[in-house]
Structure formats: structure tokens, C-alpha cells
XYZ file of C-alpha atoms in Angstrom:
680
model
C 6.142 14.224 8.078
C 2.386 14.682 7.272
C 3.184 17.980 5.311
C 5.945 16.227 3.468
C 3.506 13.564 2.366
C 0.983 16.002 1.234
C 3.625 17.915 -0.777
C 4.779 14.619 -2.361
C 1.306 13.685 -3.256
C 0.715 17.221 -4.710
C 3.860 16.826 -6.868
C 2.731 13.544 -8.184
C -0.744 14.945 -8.891
C 0.764 17.941 -10.737
C 2.948 15.667 -12.935
C -0.017 13.361 -13.622
C -2.208 16.373 -14.661
C 0.560 17.683 -16.863
C 0.957 14.184 -18.591
C -2.730 13.637 -18.962
C -3.594 17.110 -20.252
C -0.710 17.196 -22.664
C -1.494 13.712 -24.155
C -5.114 14.589 -24.518
C -4.542 18.013 -26.183
C -1.902 16.466 -28.436
C -4.416 13.810 -29.582
C -7.121 16.453 -29.890
C -5.006 18.650 -32.263
C -4.026 15.691 -34.141
C -7.308 15.333 -36.163
C -6.217 13.742 -39.437
C -6.364 10.090 -38.398
C -9.686 9.678 -36.582
C -10.349 6.179 -37.815
C -6.883 4.963 -36.971
C -7.018 6.129 -33.419
C -10.671 5.064 -33.040
C -9.362 1.556 -33.780
C -6.633 1.970 -31.123
C -8.946 3.586 -28.525
C -11.376 0.687 -27.982
C -8.730 -2.068 -27.880
C -6.737 -0.125 -25.389
C -9.730 0.515 -23.288
C -10.619 -3.219 -23.491
C -7.075 -4.152 -22.400
C -7.313 -1.911 -19.345
C -10.596 -3.335 -18.322
C -9.270 -6.887 -18.905
C -6.174 -6.055 -16.813
C -8.272 -4.722 -14.027
C -10.581 -7.748 -14.041
C -7.730 -10.318 -14.154
C -5.889 -8.462 -11.331
C -8.964 -8.359 -9.076
C -9.935 -11.951 -9.798
C -6.490 -13.251 -9.164
C -6.280 -11.201 -6.036
C -9.568 -12.467 -4.715
C -8.620 -16.052 -5.424
C -5.201 -15.677 -3.842
C -6.626 -14.158 -0.630
C -9.403 -16.692 -0.363
C -6.810 -19.471 -0.748
C -5.121 -18.229 2.471
C -8.297 -17.199 4.204
C -9.736 -20.680 3.781
C -6.695 -22.373 5.196
C -7.190 -23.996 8.558
C -4.485 -23.803 11.283
C -2.893 -27.035 10.171
C -2.611 -25.945 6.540
C -1.273 -22.513 7.569
C 1.291 -24.065 9.862
C 2.428 -26.424 7.104
C 2.702 -23.488 4.649
C 4.741 -21.283 6.945
C 7.178 -24.037 7.894
C 7.514 -25.285 4.315
C 8.402 -21.783 3.293
C 10.881 -21.488 6.272
C 12.564 -24.776 5.251
C 12.755 -23.648 1.550
C 14.389 -20.234 2.296
C 16.805 -21.552 4.960
C 18.034 -24.374 2.602
C 18.985 -21.980 -0.126
C 18.003 -18.363 0.242
C 20.072 -17.466 -2.828
C 17.587 -19.300 -5.136
C 14.660 -17.730 -3.278
C 16.343 -14.326 -3.765
C 16.541 -15.004 -7.532
C 12.818 -15.920 -7.552
C 12.096 -12.623 -5.811
C 14.193 -10.768 -8.372
C 12.196 -12.474 -11.060
C 8.805 -11.425 -9.480
C 10.122 -7.844 -9.149
C 11.042 -7.755 -12.854
C 7.679 -9.091 -14.016
C 5.835 -6.775 -11.737
C 7.679 -3.751 -13.249
C 6.866 -5.132 -16.788
C 3.198 -5.266 -15.945
C 3.373 -1.832 -14.308
C 4.972 -0.371 -17.390
C 2.350 -2.138 -19.591
C -0.436 -0.396 -17.484
C 1.079 3.008 -17.756
C 1.596 2.670 -21.531
C -2.027 1.573 -21.888
C -3.123 4.588 -19.905
C -1.021 6.938 -22.101
C -2.508 5.359 -25.292
C -6.024 5.576 -23.991
C -5.669 9.317 -23.090
C -4.004 10.173 -26.432
C -6.408 8.193 -28.529
C -9.339 9.677 -26.516
C -8.098 13.129 -27.331
C -8.166 12.243 -31.081
C -11.678 10.632 -31.055
C -13.268 13.248 -28.703
C -13.863 15.336 -31.846
C -16.161 12.548 -33.003
C -18.540 12.828 -29.985
C -21.579 14.682 -31.177
C -22.589 17.851 -29.332
C -26.362 17.308 -29.831
C -27.544 18.503 -26.344
C -27.966 14.965 -24.982
C -24.274 14.472 -24.248
C -21.797 17.202 -23.302
C -18.460 16.203 -24.873
C -16.524 18.692 -22.689
C -18.007 17.281 -19.362
C -17.383 13.674 -20.610
C -13.791 14.576 -21.368
C -13.267 16.250 -18.032
C -14.693 13.185 -16.091
C -12.383 10.771 -18.041
C -9.319 12.891 -17.521
C -9.975 13.391 -13.807
C -10.423 9.555 -13.440
C -7.127 8.819 -15.313
C -5.386 11.512 -13.323
C -6.247 9.986 -9.989
C -5.152 6.502 -11.238
C -1.904 7.860 -12.632
C -1.121 9.988 -9.566
C -1.239 6.801 -7.429
C 0.690 4.679 -9.935
C 3.496 7.296 -10.040
C 4.265 6.589 -6.291
C 5.969 3.405 -7.558
C 8.622 5.403 -9.433
C 8.462 8.450 -7.060
C 8.657 6.845 -3.628
C 8.131 9.191 -0.577
C 9.750 7.044 2.057
C 13.257 7.386 3.402
C 14.893 6.091 6.498
C 13.522 8.040 9.403
C 16.557 9.158 11.263
C 16.426 12.428 12.895
C 19.316 14.836 12.240
C 19.668 15.511 15.988
C 20.450 11.774 16.621
C 23.569 12.114 14.248
C 26.818 11.534 16.124
C 29.805 13.620 14.830
C 33.311 12.311 14.447
C 34.673 15.505 16.032
C 32.914 14.749 19.213
C 33.607 11.015 19.344
C 36.961 10.371 17.581
C 37.686 7.169 19.418
C 34.296 5.634 18.648
C 34.670 6.602 14.987
C 38.131 5.222 14.837
C 36.835 1.909 16.223
C 34.010 1.781 13.634
C 36.456 2.688 10.808
C 38.969 0.100 11.901
C 36.315 -2.603 11.804
C 35.157 -1.408 8.327
C 38.722 -1.648 6.847
C 39.149 -5.006 8.368
C 36.007 -6.056 6.557
C 37.576 -4.619 3.302
C 35.184 -1.629 3.216
C 36.622 1.795 2.554
C 33.566 3.969 2.331
C 32.257 6.899 4.405
C 29.639 6.110 7.066
C 27.296 7.970 9.402
C 26.821 7.128 13.052
C 23.367 7.558 14.701
C 21.940 7.136 18.124
C 19.166 4.526 18.136
C 17.495 1.709 20.228
C 19.626 -0.984 18.465
C 23.050 -1.481 17.053
C 22.714 -2.176 13.317
C 24.050 -1.402 9.836
C 21.879 -0.015 7.078
C 22.732 0.605 3.444
C 20.881 3.641 1.949
C 22.130 4.537 -1.467
C 25.785 5.345 -1.326
C 25.605 5.887 2.448
C 26.476 3.388 5.186
C 24.393 4.162 8.295
C 25.465 2.679 11.656
C 23.031 2.952 14.505
C 24.276 2.357 18.019
C 22.387 1.868 21.353
C 24.058 4.238 23.688
C 23.222 2.214 26.812
C 24.862 -0.906 25.338
C 27.808 1.104 24.008
C 28.388 2.621 27.467
C 28.761 -0.890 28.919
C 31.166 -2.234 26.295
C 34.965 -2.128 26.172
C 36.681 -0.795 23.060
C 37.478 -4.287 21.927
C 33.899 -5.517 22.565
C 32.461 -2.636 20.584
C 35.013 -3.367 17.772
C 33.883 -7.004 17.683
C 30.216 -5.825 17.332
C 31.196 -3.530 14.521
C 33.015 -6.470 12.756
C 29.755 -8.429 12.953
C 27.793 -5.504 11.474
C 30.254 -4.823 8.588
C 30.225 -8.541 7.870
C 26.692 -7.972 6.839
C 27.711 -5.352 4.436
C 30.660 -7.557 3.203
C 28.319 -10.496 2.672
C 25.813 -8.204 0.805
C 23.097 -8.788 3.297
C 22.464 -5.077 3.643
C 22.425 -4.729 -0.181
C 19.786 -7.479 -0.461
C 17.710 -5.729 2.388
C 18.066 -2.378 0.712
C 16.897 -3.745 -2.655
C 13.857 -5.425 -1.244
C 12.990 -2.700 1.239
C 13.016 -0.088 -1.529
C 10.734 -2.217 -3.727
C 8.478 -2.906 -0.715
C 8.242 0.712 0.132
C 7.360 1.656 -3.394
C 4.699 -1.082 -3.971
C 3.322 -1.705 -0.574
C 4.186 0.901 2.137
C 3.624 4.014 0.186
C 0.223 2.669 -0.733
C -1.142 3.673 2.585
C -0.137 7.337 2.619
C -3.725 8.423 2.183
C -6.825 6.244 2.727
C -8.331 7.200 -0.663
C -5.169 6.391 -2.661
C -5.453 2.693 -2.098
C -8.369 2.064 -4.420
C -6.801 3.580 -7.502
C -3.573 1.588 -7.443
C -5.395 -1.517 -6.266
C -7.517 -1.822 -9.463
C -4.254 -2.642 -11.351
C -1.816 -3.961 -8.800
C -3.585 -5.684 -5.898
C -2.437 -9.181 -7.019
C 1.221 -8.445 -7.469
C 1.253 -6.389 -4.237
C -0.103 -9.341 -2.268
C 2.293 -11.848 -3.793
C 5.248 -9.614 -3.456
C 4.465 -8.674 0.167
C 4.220 -12.361 1.149
C 7.595 -13.252 -0.494
C 9.285 -10.200 0.932
C 8.293 -10.767 4.565
C 9.061 -14.484 4.467
C 12.359 -14.216 2.563
C 13.940 -11.639 4.795
C 12.601 -13.216 8.009
C 13.715 -16.647 7.205
C 17.042 -15.676 5.605
C 18.048 -13.500 8.582
C 19.286 -16.469 10.637
C 21.708 -17.469 7.919
C 22.865 -13.864 7.653
C 23.562 -13.786 11.404
C 25.411 -17.072 11.474
C 27.667 -15.989 8.615
C 28.429 -12.548 10.192
C 29.378 -14.361 13.495
C 31.753 -16.639 11.470
C 33.563 -13.557 10.256
C 34.109 -12.314 13.887
C 35.449 -15.822 14.699
C 37.712 -15.758 11.667
C 39.183 -12.405 13.040
C 39.672 -14.099 16.497
C 37.415 -11.668 18.281
C 34.757 -14.232 19.282
C 35.401 -13.874 23.112
C 34.975 -10.178 23.025
C 31.915 -10.631 20.848
C 30.323 -13.088 23.264
C 31.122 -10.801 26.280
C 29.463 -7.867 24.353
C 26.399 -10.095 23.507
C 26.089 -11.114 27.156
C 25.822 -7.501 28.096
C 23.258 -6.713 25.293
C 21.129 -9.813 26.294
C 21.172 -8.763 29.937
C 19.913 -5.315 28.959
C 17.101 -6.978 27.019
C 16.190 -8.905 30.077
C 16.254 -5.878 32.116
C 14.010 -3.929 29.651
C 11.551 -6.885 29.747
C 11.370 -6.734 33.537
C 8.932 -4.830 35.761
C 11.308 -1.872 36.667
C 9.228 0.327 38.970
C 12.198 2.745 39.308
C 11.845 3.638 35.596
C 8.237 2.973 35.142
C 6.737 4.542 38.244
C 9.062 6.236 40.698
C 10.890 8.405 38.176
C 7.673 10.195 37.613
C 7.381 11.252 41.201
C 8.751 14.775 40.523
C 6.721 17.418 38.811
C 9.482 18.109 36.316
C 11.265 15.449 34.170
C 14.675 14.376 35.439
C 17.590 15.637 33.466
C 19.819 12.555 33.942
C 17.477 9.813 32.913
C 20.236 7.884 31.097
C 22.420 7.871 34.224
C 19.607 6.685 36.388
C 18.752 3.919 33.837
C 22.304 2.562 33.887
C 22.452 2.702 37.765
C 19.102 0.895 37.909
C 20.336 -1.752 35.485
C 23.473 -2.362 37.503
C 21.338 -2.706 40.679
C 18.978 -5.226 38.989
C 21.996 -7.124 37.619
C 23.259 -7.673 41.128
C 19.837 -8.641 42.382
C 18.793 -10.879 39.390
C 22.121 -12.257 38.370
C 21.427 -15.810 39.297
C 18.137 -15.830 37.391
C 19.517 -13.956 34.382
C 22.691 -16.147 34.125
C 20.439 -19.167 34.175
C 18.465 -17.733 31.175
C 21.573 -16.926 29.298
C 22.901 -20.485 29.554
C 19.597 -22.204 29.054
C 17.393 -20.174 26.717
C 15.819 -22.330 23.907
C 15.339 -20.902 20.391
C 11.854 -20.300 19.151
C 10.816 -22.147 15.977
C 10.812 -18.874 14.039
C 13.642 -16.399 14.825
C 15.783 -13.966 13.027
C 18.726 -14.334 15.407
C 20.399 -17.192 17.304
C 19.962 -17.247 21.021
C 22.981 -16.362 23.230
C 23.486 -20.123 24.075
C 23.447 -20.969 20.399
C 25.996 -18.311 19.661
C 28.291 -19.565 22.388
C 28.133 -22.965 20.912
C 28.655 -21.862 17.342
C 31.670 -19.690 18.314
C 33.145 -22.374 20.589
C 33.129 -20.085 23.547
C 32.860 -21.936 26.857
C 32.377 -18.860 29.137
C 31.274 -15.239 29.056
C 32.168 -12.219 31.241
C 29.809 -9.264 31.534
C 31.942 -7.659 34.184
C 34.673 -6.471 31.899
C 35.601 -2.744 32.173
C 37.371 -0.399 29.824
C 40.575 1.089 31.029
C 41.349 3.551 28.220
C 40.483 7.009 29.470
C 39.724 8.489 26.021
C 37.114 5.854 25.253
C 35.667 6.116 28.788
C 35.428 9.854 28.381
C 33.405 9.390 25.090
C 31.138 6.885 26.747
C 30.359 9.547 29.441
C 29.800 12.176 26.788
C 27.407 9.715 25.006
C 25.372 9.388 28.310
C 25.242 13.106 28.745
C 24.092 13.476 25.163
C 21.341 10.921 25.796
C 20.280 12.628 28.992
C 19.737 15.788 27.010
C 17.950 13.959 24.168
C 15.523 12.148 26.539
C 14.848 15.362 28.439
C 14.031 17.320 25.266
C 11.808 14.431 24.064
C 10.004 14.061 27.355
C 9.440 17.723 28.468
C 6.461 18.303 26.093
C 4.521 15.159 27.044
C 5.835 14.755 30.744
C 2.629 16.044 32.347
C 0.441 13.440 30.526
C 2.969 10.640 31.078
C 3.147 11.441 34.794
C -0.579 11.468 35.114
C -0.845 8.003 33.381
C 2.258 6.299 34.902
C 2.383 7.761 38.404
C -0.577 9.856 39.551
C -3.187 7.475 38.445
C -1.456 4.508 39.967
C -0.760 6.383 43.120
C -4.480 7.324 43.498
C -5.675 3.719 42.788
C -3.298 2.355 45.514
C -4.185 5.171 47.954
C -7.932 4.525 47.463
C -7.466 0.811 48.031
C -5.510 1.298 51.124
C -8.143 3.716 52.564
C -10.872 1.187 52.114
C -12.660 -0.180 55.122
C -14.903 -3.289 55.775
C -17.934 -1.005 54.986
C -16.617 -0.389 51.514
C -17.497 -4.036 50.571
C -15.618 -6.461 48.444
C -13.672 -5.356 45.380
C -15.333 -5.699 41.993
C -13.414 -7.425 39.187
C -12.521 -3.976 37.554
C -11.134 -2.785 41.007
C -9.210 -6.029 41.492
C -7.562 -5.633 38.065
C -6.954 -1.887 38.441
C -5.383 -2.238 41.924
C -3.174 -5.277 41.100
C -2.032 -3.658 37.905
C -1.119 -0.480 39.938
C 0.742 -2.564 42.542
C 2.696 -4.596 39.924
C 6.396 -4.260 40.865
C 5.628 -2.018 43.822
C 4.051 -4.644 46.059
C 3.643 -7.907 44.214
C 2.898 -9.896 47.475
C 0.040 -7.566 48.185
C -1.297 -7.949 44.522
C -1.112 -11.716 44.753
C -3.061 -11.698 48.089
C -5.807 -9.516 46.520
C -6.126 -11.827 43.548
C -6.233 -14.958 45.646
C -8.843 -13.510 47.909
C -11.013 -12.762 44.947
C -10.656 -16.355 43.761
C -11.871 -17.618 47.051
C -15.275 -16.089 46.234
C -15.146 -16.571 42.345
C -12.675 -19.509 41.665
C -13.368 -19.621 37.994
C -12.596 -15.994 37.060
C -10.171 -16.302 34.131
C -8.935 -12.714 34.031
C -7.813 -12.898 37.694
C -5.882 -16.079 37.061
C -4.273 -14.485 34.009
C -3.158 -11.597 36.231
C -1.541 -13.964 38.640
C 0.092 -15.721 35.770
C 1.655 -12.393 34.550
C 2.986 -11.566 38.099
C 4.561 -15.020 38.532
C 5.970 -14.812 34.990
C 7.799 -11.560 35.883
C 9.398 -13.532 38.774
C 10.065 -16.584 36.458
C 8.030 -18.658 38.858
C 6.672 -21.917 37.496
C 3.318 -21.041 38.975
C 2.719 -18.866 36.032
C 2.329 -21.985 33.885
C -0.233 -23.554 36.218
C -2.370 -20.405 36.177
C -2.013 -19.956 32.490
C -3.197 -23.584 31.862
C -6.236 -22.800 33.985
C -7.012 -19.728 31.991
C -6.931 -21.662 28.732
C -9.549 -24.012 30.097
C -11.806 -21.320 31.566
C -12.069 -18.693 28.830
C -10.878 -18.949 25.191
C -10.768 -15.152 25.038
C -7.702 -15.133 27.126
C -6.176 -18.346 25.892
C -3.674 -16.730 23.484
C -2.249 -14.346 26.189
C -1.988 -17.415 28.520
C -0.233 -19.490 25.910
C 2.136 -16.654 25.207
C 3.140 -16.724 28.919
C 3.673 -20.504 28.842
C 5.745 -20.297 25.662
C 7.974 -17.497 26.765
C 8.548 -18.984 30.214
C 9.412 -22.375 28.671
C 11.977 -20.931 26.283
C 13.532 -18.626 28.797
C 14.167 -21.227 31.410
C 15.081 -24.013 28.969
C 12.130 -26.320 29.682
C 12.137 -28.452 26.567
C 9.354 -30.662 28.017
C 7.044 -27.684 28.324
C 8.043 -26.387 24.855
C 7.154 -29.767 23.424
C 3.790 -29.821 25.204
C 3.214 -26.175 24.052
C 4.017 -26.919 20.406
C 1.978 -30.218 20.364
C -1.156 -28.170 21.243
C -0.275 -25.143 19.067
C -2.180 -26.097 15.892
C -5.373 -27.097 17.807
C -5.204 -23.862 19.841
C -4.688 -21.799 16.721
C -7.666 -23.484 15.068
C -9.843 -22.728 18.164
C -8.685 -19.082 17.907
C -9.567 -18.938 14.274
C -13.049 -20.557 14.876
C -13.673 -18.142 17.767
C -12.754 -15.144 15.588
C -15.026 -16.187 12.810
C -17.863 -16.931 15.258
C -17.574 -13.453 16.842
C -17.417 -11.655 13.559
C -20.509 -9.616 12.917
C -21.710 -10.039 9.321
C -24.044 -7.734 7.512
C -26.898 -10.274 7.252
C -26.660 -11.759 10.821
C -29.962 -11.632 12.642
C -29.793 -9.742 15.881
C -32.109 -9.212 18.832
C -32.055 -7.061 21.932
C -29.659 -7.830 24.833
C -32.482 -9.160 27.107
C -30.583 -8.284 30.253
C -32.302 -8.569 33.584
C -32.959 -5.538 35.931
C -29.988 -6.564 38.131
C -27.559 -6.538 35.124
C -28.987 -3.223 33.853
C -28.353 -1.703 37.402
C -24.727 -2.932 37.304
C -24.312 -1.354 33.869
C -25.819 2.011 35.142
C -23.520 1.967 38.136
C -20.464 1.310 35.992
C -21.331 4.203 33.648
C -21.952 6.560 36.542
C -18.614 5.739 38.341
C -16.223 4.806 35.595
C -17.498 6.519 32.467
C -19.557 9.475 33.670
C -19.382 12.209 30.927
C -17.346 9.983 28.680
C -20.217 7.932 27.133
C -23.061 9.273 25.234
C -24.823 5.904 24.764
C -24.475 2.192 25.122
C -26.259 -0.400 23.011
C -26.313 -4.188 23.421
C -27.443 -6.886 20.975
C -26.951 -10.610 20.564
C -27.049 -13.055 17.700
C -30.293 -14.817 17.372
C -30.152 -18.163 18.958
C -26.561 -17.703 20.256
C -24.970 -16.288 23.374
C -22.729 -13.927 21.386
C -23.119 -10.298 22.225
C -22.147 -7.035 20.575
C -21.905 -3.799 22.555
C -21.905 -0.566 20.776
C -20.526 2.523 22.466
C -20.920 6.222 21.466
C -18.028 8.009 23.208
C -17.847 11.684 24.085
C -14.491 12.360 22.492
C -14.303 15.967 23.747
C -13.493 14.561 27.211
C -11.352 11.728 26.145
C -7.691 11.719 25.157
C -6.369 8.763 23.209
C -4.727 7.052 26.256
C -8.011 7.698 28.344
C -9.959 6.139 25.547
C -7.727 3.094 25.498
C -8.009 2.756 29.276
C -11.772 3.109 29.281
C -12.044 0.518 26.513
C -10.043 -1.919 28.599
C -12.240 -1.168 31.666
C -15.421 -1.739 29.695
C -13.978 -5.132 28.588
C -13.140 -6.184 32.082
C -16.598 -5.050 33.344
C -18.509 -7.045 30.813
C -16.340 -10.018 31.464
C -17.415 -9.619 35.234
C -21.033 -9.918 34.179
C -20.240 -13.552 33.208
C -20.452 -12.947 29.434
C -17.726 -14.907 27.709
C -18.313 -14.159 24.009
C -18.746 -10.531 23.092
C -17.319 -7.833 20.940
C -16.941 -4.042 21.718
C -17.988 -1.813 18.783
C -17.241 1.913 18.658
C -20.170 3.674 16.974
C -19.009 6.865 15.446
C -20.721 7.161 11.981
C -23.703 5.750 10.147
C -22.000 2.665 8.700
C -23.946 -0.534 8.520
C -22.575 -1.848 11.803
C -23.747 1.300 13.614
C -27.222 1.059 12.049
C -27.427 -2.721 12.686
C -26.729 -2.347 16.421
C -28.344 1.003 17.127
C -31.663 0.271 15.505
C -32.173 -3.227 16.747
C -35.266 -3.399 18.909
C -34.372 -3.566 22.600
C -30.747 -2.679 22.075
C -30.679 0.603 24.090
C -28.860 0.211 27.461
C -27.859 3.793 28.363
C -28.290 7.210 26.769
C -27.364 10.515 28.143
């Protein structure tokens, strides 16, 4: 993919060079109308400068408008936008089309100005005196290089590099799965669509329009659980999106977004060239794109469901959705069979998909009471792209669901088995290259942490906060009762440790135990750094179990909590002109830091610096890592351990800064007097 991007950028650069050089040479050879083109050159240059200035001024004002919003204003803006789109997304779509048209007119204006500038510069370049003080050739080269860079980036808008990233090996063939393809084709014809389509294996079941192609993606696990009629009802729903032109709308806006926004980040240095002309329209269009498609999705889903009901397939559809929702609940659970024990062997298993489905069925029996309760009681979030299962049952007038339905047709069952075999092989091929690293992270490290803990004696002393978090995370799903016991014992000594209570909230949340709410509320009171994670636990628990009273309480405090988070973020932000002083840690704290480095980060850290804002208890810790001994996962793990360790020192407000170059943050922290904590 990286090579493709480089080649694409090189092609744009080559075209830009050819255009710029051709226009310049054409103007240079056309030497009969110097005065005319001199009169054109300066106005075109002035218009370009004016366009850049207006674009940047509007962009800065637009960004500041939203950056200055408090939580209440932002909340009002988001939900006003939601209400507007939901009431009539057709009108909002027309507005989006108008913005797109105006953006392309402005884009064309900028391109034409650049062409006129280069051409007229070629004409007037003969007028530049070669008196030794100015080299006209060097000046021409500098101008042409600058324009080439700008044009290369602007060409990305009419020469996009992005396409839908579907691997060829995930393509399913009609010759291998005739019954599956027949089912899809039957649904397409019922929706009045007689076009060719491609079937791909993916994580979700969806329909995508890409040019003249219709792309259907299927989740093999879900497909393996469905009957033929249930799969047919799902396909009816998907083709209803096509019939209702939802996919066409998504395609149109996604293409535009990819050209104007996404492609802008192919290379770090590209951004500044396009931005000088297009920052303002890009910001406006990105905002409207995201909100329009997000808030219109619910209407798309309801309309597609209505088509299924019209074709009298609503019961099959609800049964299929029940199975899909149960899979979602399973995937959100702590499944140690798939997250831990499956890595016990030195080689990856060759039948992962089979093990996955067997494990799902085992959990379905064990958790059916809890999961059925969620299916029937789940409340909708305030912003969602899809109705909940409960809402869909109500909308389709279905009074029951049955997730135990089984297919009886042997040809369809045979293809489902073939899909699982195909997925077994796909997962094995994807895993084999990274299995050793995954096994180390997901099994061996956890196994060692648990073994070391169980080998401890009274002489070992009490667990540190880092050890408590490490051990209980390792035990999660393996022995939750032991994990809870460890956390509660730590709280007996340090009853106000927010991170320990958050860990308890997480464990109880996995069990859908109301205790998760009690612990999460305590976390919010104790440490604002963990408040957002704690509120997420409360919110998800309340929605899943249908606790409207808890949802109302959560939403009542949402704006205040969001404002607290915004204020904290601003307070913690390190600004260029902030006054800093050395950390001022006592000898005991310094010893703890040294002990931590020698045990957890030996050989991985080159230096640690600590500073604080003058007059405030806000700290900034700068770390120089030894990247030769750190993989990306190890770096993330060490970063997390450092965060936990500093929290254990009783420091509430701090930021971790990675020092890897001579930017102003590095210099500000590194050269503050009294900042050095450790240096190897």
C-alpha cells in the first residue's frame, strides 16, 4: 500500500512538472506581449495571495468558533444538527451537494489562477535584468518548484489514490458457493436490482456501491449461524439500501471526502501545500459529511427494515438479528478461551473458526439468561446509526425471536461448512507470521505474571499498585474472584485508590453486576483522570440492562462532566510560554522512581525528566526511550506501566511526554533546572 501511494504521488508530481514547465516555456517563447502579460501577472499573483489569506483567516475563525465552545454549547450544536438531519436528510443532502459544487468551483478557480501565474511568469521572466544582483534562472527555478509542489497536492483532488481496501483473497466465488450466491441474487431481483455483484468475506454484513460494482460483504461466523431464509432476509435489507439509493449517497460523499480530506494525509509534508488554499472548505465539508451520514443512517436503517416487512420476511429477519446481536455480546465479553488459552500451543491452531463457534455456543448456553435480558431491554443511545434489537422488534411488530433455528437444506449447510473451512485457512495464514509475538503478549506474559504472583510469600511484602493492576488484568476472565480479592485487599490499605476501583468496576461490568456502577461513581469522585472511563462503564451498563433511571442520571450530569474534562485538558496542556520548575521530589520518591526503572524499565529508558508548572501541582514527565530494545506493543505496555506507577506516587495531574527530537517541548522539559530524575 505504501509503494502504491509513493507511485501515485510520483505520477501526480510528474504531471504537475509537465504542466508547469510547459506553461512556463510557452510563456517564455511568447515574447511579443510583455506589457499585456505583465498586467496579468501581478493581478493573478494578488488574487492567489488574497485567496490564501481569505482561506486561512476563515479557517482560523471557524476552528476557533468550535474550540471556544463550552460543553453546553457543543452539546446544543450536536443535537441541533442531529434533529435537523433526522427531520429531513434530503434537504441536508441538497445543501451538501451545494457545498461540494461551490468547493469544486473554488478549486477550479485556484488551478486556473496558478496556470495563468506560471504562463504570465514565463512571459515576464525575460524582463528580469541579469545584472549580477539577481539570477533570473534561479528565481524561475524557485518559483516553478514552489508551484509544482502546490499543484502536485491539488491534483490529488481529481486523481484520488483511495479505493475500497478489500483483499482479493477475501473474494468468494460463485462456483464455490452457488446456494449462497443464488440467495443473494434472489434478494437483489426482489428489490428490482439486476446487476452483477461481488461477495467478500469481512467482519460485517454490508452492501457497498463502488462505481458500477455492487460489493456485498458477509461475516462468515454470522452466516454460518443463519438459515437460508434468514440470510435471504438480511440480503433483502441490504439491497433495500441500494434500492433506496442510500449506497449511492454514501458513495458520492465518500468519494468526495476521500479526495478532499482523507488523501490529504498520505504524506506529512503534503498537508501544508493544499491547506494554503483549501483548509476552510475542507473543515466545513468534513463536518457536514460526518454529521450528515451519521445522523441520516438511522432513517436509512428504518426504511430498509420496512422493505423487509413489506416482503413478509420480518420474522426471519428478527431471528437473524438476534443471532447477530448475540455474537456482538459474545465478542464484547471476556472470552479467555479465545483471548488466552488458544495461545497455549507453540503453533497457531488451524481450526480457529470452528473453535470460535463452539466457544460461542458454550457461552450462549451459559449466558443465555443475561443475554436474553439485554436483547429485550437494551435502551438506545442518544446518538446511534442503527436501532437497537428491541426497537427493531417493535418497529416490525414481532412479539418473539428464536435464535435456535437450524437450516435443514444439505446444500446450504455444506456451503456453510465450506465457509468455515475457508475462514480457518484465512485466519491461520494471517496469524502464522505474527503468532510468536501475539503468543508472548496474550499468553506467556500473562502466565508469568500469574505464576510469579502465586509464588509470592509473606516475605515478598505487599503488592505495589503496578503489580496489583498487572496481576488482576492477567487474571481477568481466568479467575475473577481471585482478582476481586486482590483489589479489595489493596483497598483495605489504600481505600482511595481510583485506579483499583476502576479495575473492580471493569470486572463487575463484564459480569453485568450493578456493583460496577457503585465503583465507577467512586472513581469519578476520586480522580478526574479516570472519570471518563468510569462514566463509560455506567453508560454502557445502564443501556444494556435497560436502566432508564440510571441513563437519566448519567445524561443529567453529562454536560457538567464534559466541561470538567475540557477544563482539565486545557489545564494539563503544556504551552510554549508556561513557566516550569524542577520536580522537587523528596529522596523517598526518587528512590521509588529508581527502583521502578531498575525493575520495570531497565535498558528501555535512557533518561527521565520531571518538571511542574510554577505555582501549580501539574507535572510533566519527559522520557527518552531506548527504541532498539522496544517493540511497539512493549512501548505501549511500558507507557501504561509508567502511568500507573506515577499515579501510585499520589500525583493526580500529570502528562507523559516522549522526548525524541529537539522540539520546543523537549528543550523546555530537558533544560529546566532540577528536571533530571534518571540518566543512564
